Short mmCIF file of C-alpha atoms in Angstrom, two decimals:
data_model
loop_
_atom_site.label_atom_id
_atom_site.label_comp_id
_atom_site.label_asym_id
_atom_site.label_seq_id
_atom_site.Cartn_x
_atom_site.Cartn_y
_atom_site.Cartn_z
CA MET A 1 -0.21 0.41 -0.18
CA SER A 2 1.43 3.30 -0.52
CA ILE A 3 2.45 5.76 2.06
CA THR A 4 0.27 8.60 0.48
CA PHE A 5 -3.44 6.39 1.02
CA SER A 6 -1.16 5.11 4.20
CA VAL A 7 -0.90 8.13 5.71
CA PHE A 8 -5.01 8.86 4.44
CA LEU A 9 -6.64 5.99 6.08
CA ALA A 10 -4.69 6.93 9.42
CA PHE A 11 -6.67 10.18 9.57
CA ILE A 12 -9.58 8.10 8.82
CA MET A 13 -8.79 6.46 12.10
CA GLY A 14 -9.22 8.89 14.09
CA ILE A 15 -12.20 10.61 12.52
CA LEU A 16 -14.09 6.94 13.81
CA ILE A 17 -12.14 6.97 16.82
CA VAL A 18 -14.03 10.39 18.04
CA LEU A 19 -17.12 8.78 16.41
CA ALA A 20 -16.85 5.20 18.00
CA PRO A 21 -17.21 6.73 21.68
CA ILE A 22 -20.13 9.32 21.16
CA LEU A 23 -22.35 7.10 20.24
CA ASN A 24 -21.11 4.56 22.12
CA GLY A 25 -21.85 6.95 25.35
CA LYS A 26 -24.95 7.45 24.58
CA ASN A 27 -26.30 3.98 23.72
CA ALA A 28 -24.54 3.35 27.40
CA ALA A 29 -26.39 6.77 29.11
CA SER A 30 -29.64 4.85 27.27
CA ILE A 31 -28.98 0.85 27.53
CA GLY A 32 -26.27 0.61 30.16
CA THR A 33 -22.29 0.00 29.40
CA ILE A 34 -21.39 -3.66 29.54
CA GLN A 35 -24.61 -3.67 27.10
CA THR A 36 -23.26 -1.59 24.41
CA SER A 37 -19.44 -2.88 25.34
CA PHE A 38 -21.14 -6.22 24.12
CA LEU A 39 -23.68 -4.75 20.75
CA ASN A 40 -20.17 -2.85 20.21
CA TYR A 41 -18.06 -5.76 20.27
CA PHE A 42 -21.68 -7.83 18.16
CA SER A 43 -21.90 -5.69 15.69
CA ALA A 44 -17.47 -5.36 14.46
CA PHE A 45 -17.27 -9.07 14.78
CA ILE A 46 -19.60 -9.44 12.41
CA THR A 47 -18.92 -6.75 9.93
CA ALA A 48 -14.89 -8.14 10.75
CA LEU A 49 -16.47 -11.93 9.32
CA LEU A 50 -17.79 -9.93 6.38
CA ILE A 51 -15.02 -8.59 6.10
CA SER A 52 -12.57 -11.81 6.21
CA SER A 53 -14.79 -13.36 3.82
CA LEU A 54 -14.36 -10.68 1.00
CA TYR A 55 -11.25 -11.41 1.39
CA THR A 56 -10.76 -15.03 1.99
CA PRO A 57 -12.69 -16.47 0.06
CA ASN A 58 -11.77 -20.38 0.71
CA ILE A 59 -12.55 -20.08 4.18
CA SER A 60 -11.41 -23.69 4.36
CA SER A 61 -7.66 -22.88 3.60
CA LEU A 62 -7.43 -20.42 6.48
CA SER A 63 -4.87 -21.00 8.54
CA LEU A 64 -4.55 -19.37 12.27
CA PRO A 65 -0.82 -18.51 13.63
CA PRO A 66 -0.84 -20.93 16.61
CA ILE A 67 -1.13 -19.68 19.80
CA SER A 68 1.97 -17.34 20.93
CA THR A 69 3.00 -14.14 21.02
CA LEU A 70 1.09 -12.69 18.51
CA TYR A 71 -2.42 -12.41 20.13
CA THR A 72 -0.74 -10.45 22.48
CA GLY A 73 -2.01 -7.53 21.29
CA THR A 74 -6.11 -8.97 21.84
CA LEU A 75 -5.03 -9.86 25.66
CA ILE A 76 -3.90 -6.27 25.48
CA GLY A 77 -7.03 -4.40 24.59
CA CYS A 78 -9.36 -6.46 27.31
CA VAL A 79 -7.02 -4.92 29.85
CA VAL A 80 -7.04 -1.86 28.10
CA ILE A 81 -10.98 -1.63 28.55
CA LEU A 82 -11.12 -2.76 32.03
CA LEU A 83 -7.80 0.24 33.22
CA LEU A 84 -9.77 3.02 30.74
CA ASN A 85 -12.79 2.79 32.75
CA TRP A 86 -10.92 2.82 36.56
CA PHE A 87 -8.72 6.06 35.71
CA THR A 88 -11.59 8.24 33.53
CA VAL A 89 -14.02 8.44 36.14
CA LYS A 90 -10.18 9.87 38.32
CA ILE A 91 -8.92 12.48 36.54
CA LYS A 92 -9.38 15.79 34.41
CA ALA A 93 -10.54 15.53 31.15
CA PHE A 94 -7.30 17.61 29.89
CA TYR A 95 -5.43 14.22 31.28
CA ILE A 96 -7.85 11.70 29.75
CA VAL A 97 -6.70 12.58 26.75
CA VAL A 98 -3.30 14.18 26.86
CA LEU A 99 -1.13 10.94 29.57
CA PRO A 100 -2.04 7.67 27.03
CA PHE A 101 -0.88 9.80 24.20
CA ILE A 102 2.06 10.31 25.64
CA GLY A 103 2.34 6.92 26.87
CA GLN A 104 1.54 5.62 22.54
CA MET A 105 3.73 8.18 20.88
CA GLY A 106 7.13 7.19 23.98
CA MET A 107 6.26 3.57 23.12
CA GLY A 108 5.57 4.45 19.62
CA MET A 109 8.66 5.59 19.00
CA PHE A 110 10.62 2.87 20.96
CA ILE A 111 9.42 -0.02 19.32
CA ASP A 112 9.97 1.81 16.67
CA TYR A 113 13.81 1.65 17.11
CA LEU A 114 14.07 -1.88 18.56
CA SER A 115 12.05 -2.88 14.57
CA SER A 116 14.23 -0.09 12.33
CA SER A 117 17.46 0.17 14.89
CA GLN A 118 17.35 3.90 13.72
CA PHE A 119 17.47 7.16 16.21
CA ASP A 120 15.62 9.04 13.42
CA LEU A 121 17.13 13.06 15.29
CA LYS A 122 13.56 14.06 12.70
CA LYS A 123 11.35 12.03 14.33
CA ILE A 124 11.90 12.58 17.47
CA VAL A 125 11.34 16.53 17.22
CA GLY A 126 8.02 15.59 15.40
CA ILE A 127 7.16 13.97 18.33
CA ALA A 128 8.00 16.46 20.91
CA LEU A 129 5.94 18.57 18.54
CA VAL A 130 2.97 16.57 18.14
CA ILE A 131 2.81 16.43 22.32
CA VAL A 132 3.25 20.72 22.18
CA GLY A 133 0.81 20.71 20.10
CA LEU A 134 -1.65 18.40 22.08
CA LEU A 135 -0.79 20.37 24.92
CA ILE A 136 -1.08 23.45 23.31
CA GLN A 137 -4.88 22.27 21.40
CA GLN A 138 -6.09 20.65 25.28
CA ARG A 139 -4.79 23.22 27.45
CA ASP A 140 -7.53 26.03 27.83
CA LYS A 141 -10.30 22.79 26.85
CA ALA A 142 -14.24 24.11 28.29
CA PRO A 143 -14.60 21.72 30.83
CA GLN A 144 -17.06 19.70 29.10
CA THR A 145 -15.60 15.86 28.37
CA ASP A 146 -15.45 15.22 25.16
CA LYS A 147 -13.13 12.42 25.19
CA ILE A 148 -10.70 11.24 22.19
CA LYS A 149 -10.32 7.51 23.57
CA PRO A 150 -7.27 5.97 21.48
CA GLN A 151 -8.05 2.23 19.66
CA GLU A 152 -10.96 0.59 21.81
CA LEU B 1 -1.92 6.50 40.45
CA PRO B 2 -4.29 7.26 38.13
CA LYS B 3 -2.41 9.76 36.36
CA PHE B 4 0.26 7.10 35.65
CA VAL B 5 -1.66 4.32 35.18
CA ALA B 6 -3.06 6.94 32.41
CA LEU B 7 0.41 6.50 30.82
CA ILE B 8 1.14 3.17 30.96
CA THR B 9 -2.26 2.65 29.06
CA GLY B 10 -0.81 4.55 26.53
CA MET B 11 2.48 2.54 26.50
CA LEU B 12 0.01 -1.03 26.09
CA LEU B 13 -2.09 -0.03 23.87
CA ALA B 14 1.09 1.28 21.71
CA VAL B 15 2.20 -2.72 22.13
CA MET B 16 -0.89 -3.65 21.18
CA VAL B 17 -0.92 -1.86 17.41
CA TYR B 18 2.83 -3.19 17.42
CA PHE B 19 1.02 -6.59 17.97
CA ASN B 20 -1.78 -6.85 16.66
CA GLY B 21 -0.42 -5.29 13.66
CA GLN B 22 2.26 -9.13 13.84
CA LEU B 23 -0.36 -10.68 13.95
CA SER B 24 -1.75 -9.37 10.71
CA GLU B 25 1.65 -9.67 9.24
CA ALA B 26 0.75 -13.59 10.04
CA SER B 27 -2.20 -14.01 8.57
CA SER B 28 -4.63 -11.26 7.46
CA PRO B 29 -5.39 -7.81 8.64
CA ALA B 30 -9.28 -8.46 8.08
CA ILE B 31 -7.98 -11.86 9.38
CA SER B 32 -6.50 -10.55 13.00
CA ASN B 33 -9.45 -7.90 13.35
CA ALA B 34 -12.05 -10.71 13.17
CA ILE B 35 -9.69 -12.12 16.05
CA PHE B 36 -9.08 -9.33 17.71
CA GLN B 37 -13.13 -8.08 17.98
CA GLY B 38 -14.33 -11.31 18.48
CA ILE B 39 -12.25 -11.85 21.75
CA GLY B 40 -13.71 -8.59 22.96
CA LEU B 41 -17.62 -10.36 22.11
CA VAL B 42 -16.63 -13.35 23.98
CA VAL B 43 -14.85 -11.34 27.61
CA PHE B 44 -17.49 -8.78 26.91
CA THR B 45 -20.84 -12.21 26.57
CA ILE B 46 -18.80 -13.13 29.80
CA ALA B 47 -19.21 -9.87 31.13
CA LEU B 48 -22.87 -9.90 30.47
CA ILE B 49 -23.24 -12.86 32.35
CA LEU B 50 -21.67 -12.60 35.67
CA GLN B 51 -23.59 -9.27 36.05
CA LYS B 52 -27.24 -11.06 35.49
CA LYS B 53 -27.14 -8.55 32.28
CA SER B 54 -30.18 -9.14 29.65
CA LEU B 55 -30.33 -8.48 26.22
CA LYS B 56 -33.26 -6.70 24.57
CA MET B 57 -34.89 -7.32 20.52
CA HIS B 58 -34.37 -3.38 20.27
CA TYR B 59 -30.96 -2.97 21.01
CA PHE B 60 -29.75 -5.00 17.53
CA THR B 61 -31.23 -2.20 15.77
CA PHE B 62 -28.40 0.08 13.35
CA PRO B 63 -28.09 3.08 16.12
CA PHE B 64 -26.89 0.53 18.87
CA LEU B 65 -25.32 -1.28 16.15
CA ILE B 66 -23.57 1.14 14.16
CA PRO B 67 -20.51 2.58 16.96
CA GLY B 68 -19.31 -1.24 16.39
CA ILE B 69 -18.76 -1.34 12.97
CA LEU B 70 -17.16 1.97 12.85
CA SER B 71 -14.99 -0.33 14.88
CA CYS B 72 -13.99 -2.94 12.67
CA PHE B 73 -13.29 -0.62 10.88
CA THR B 74 -10.58 1.58 13.10
CA VAL B 75 -8.14 -1.90 13.87
CA LEU B 76 -8.64 -2.64 10.21
CA ILE B 77 -6.69 0.56 9.43
CA SER B 78 -4.88 0.34 11.97
CA ASN B 79 -3.41 -3.19 11.29
CA THR B 80 -3.25 -2.30 7.10
CA VAL B 81 -1.33 0.76 8.36
CA VAL B 82 1.07 -0.20 11.04
CA THR B 83 2.77 -1.96 8.74
CA VAL B 84 3.41 0.74 6.56
CA LEU B 85 4.26 3.81 8.50
CA GLY B 86 4.98 2.83 11.75
CA VAL B 87 3.89 2.88 15.55
CA SER B 88 4.16 6.32 16.09
CA THR B 89 3.37 8.14 13.24
CA MET B 90 0.76 5.95 13.03
CA ILE B 91 -0.66 7.07 15.97
CA GLY B 92 0.12 10.98 14.68
CA LEU B 93 -1.46 10.63 11.57
CA SER B 94 -5.07 9.32 13.96
CA LEU B 95 -4.00 11.78 16.52
CA PHE B 96 -4.45 14.90 13.69
CA GLY B 97 -7.74 12.81 12.42
CA GLN B 98 -9.29 12.96 16.21
CA VAL B 99 -8.16 16.72 16.92
CA SER B 100 -9.93 17.59 13.96
CA ALA B 101 -12.79 15.65 14.15
CA SER B 102 -13.35 17.13 17.08
CA LEU B 103 -13.26 20.53 16.34
CA ILE B 104 -15.66 20.24 13.41
CA ILE B 105 -18.18 18.91 16.12
CA ASP B 106 -17.33 21.27 18.59
CA GLN B 107 -17.51 23.99 15.95
CA LEU B 108 -20.96 23.40 14.61
CA GLY B 109 -22.86 21.31 17.66
CA LEU B 110 -23.53 18.12 15.76
CA LEU B 111 -24.15 14.70 17.20
CA GLY B 112 -26.40 16.51 19.83
CA LYS B 113 -23.42 18.36 21.40
CA PRO B 114 -23.34 21.99 22.45
CA LYS B 115 -21.95 24.70 19.93
CA ASN B 116 -18.32 25.22 21.05
CA PRO B 117 -16.96 27.91 18.83
CA VAL B 118 -12.75 26.89 17.93
CA ASN B 119 -10.56 28.79 20.13
CA LYS B 120 -7.25 30.47 18.78
CA SER B 121 -5.57 28.36 21.10
CA GLN B 122 -6.78 24.93 19.69
CA LEU B 123 -6.18 26.07 15.95
CA THR B 124 -2.38 26.80 17.26
CA GLY B 125 -2.25 23.58 18.38
CA LEU B 126 -3.45 21.72 15.87
CA VAL B 127 -0.93 23.71 13.47
CA PHE B 128 1.78 22.26 16.31
CA ILE B 129 0.54 18.76 15.67
CA ALA B 130 0.68 19.23 11.58
CA VAL B 131 3.77 20.65 11.54
CA GLY B 132 5.18 18.27 14.39
CA LEU B 133 4.19 15.28 11.50
CA ILE B 134 5.36 16.50 8.66
CA LEU B 135 8.54 15.72 10.12
CA MET B 136 7.55 12.52 10.84
CA LEU B 137 6.76 10.91 7.54
#
């Protein structure tokens, strides 16, 4: 996939990340948090199955990778939801957005470094600017909590 | 402690995105997405049973199912794009999308949110993020 298209998709992903929690938040207020999370994963799973079947028409030829560290991500996903639910009610909206993001960028930089073993100064300056931009952007936001949640 | 946990959660998210990308390379972005959503579904089915919550028929209608469809595409895109852009660049770009979308929603008062016109410092912040991203690419 071309870099330009990937950049576009990553931007679209950001929009989806904002929309889903707003809609889920409304639903949670009317039918409950656990029910909403269940329905979220229910329709996500059905959609994911449909998309998978389009990609892999011959489902019998499908081979799943063996249970290994590769599945760590899915387990972390579940832990993250529990942690999010725990700290979002305890800290200010400003920190809800900024702290996880700093954690993500710091760790992301570290992982990129491990997989490429290159220490790119331009990238570090870029990340610093992004974080400064986020701090400025969030600083004097109205107290309403329109949460920007990272990956669910 | 909650602040520290918030920071750790972000770090976990980056690790999650990385491992999901690895799983995508070993299978495919679509399959990796289905596994991710399937495990989430199992976890919340167990949560429903443990908390003795019931589901009603009208839950299985459009307004309740749309967010899941959006989440599904979020993970699918992440799985596809992370191997091309790397973890930090992808997260940065998605942040730019998040901030832009929030500003538009606030400015126009969409989705039932109160109108909250965009101010100067929010735009300045957005410009900083954009310049940072251009350096990262």
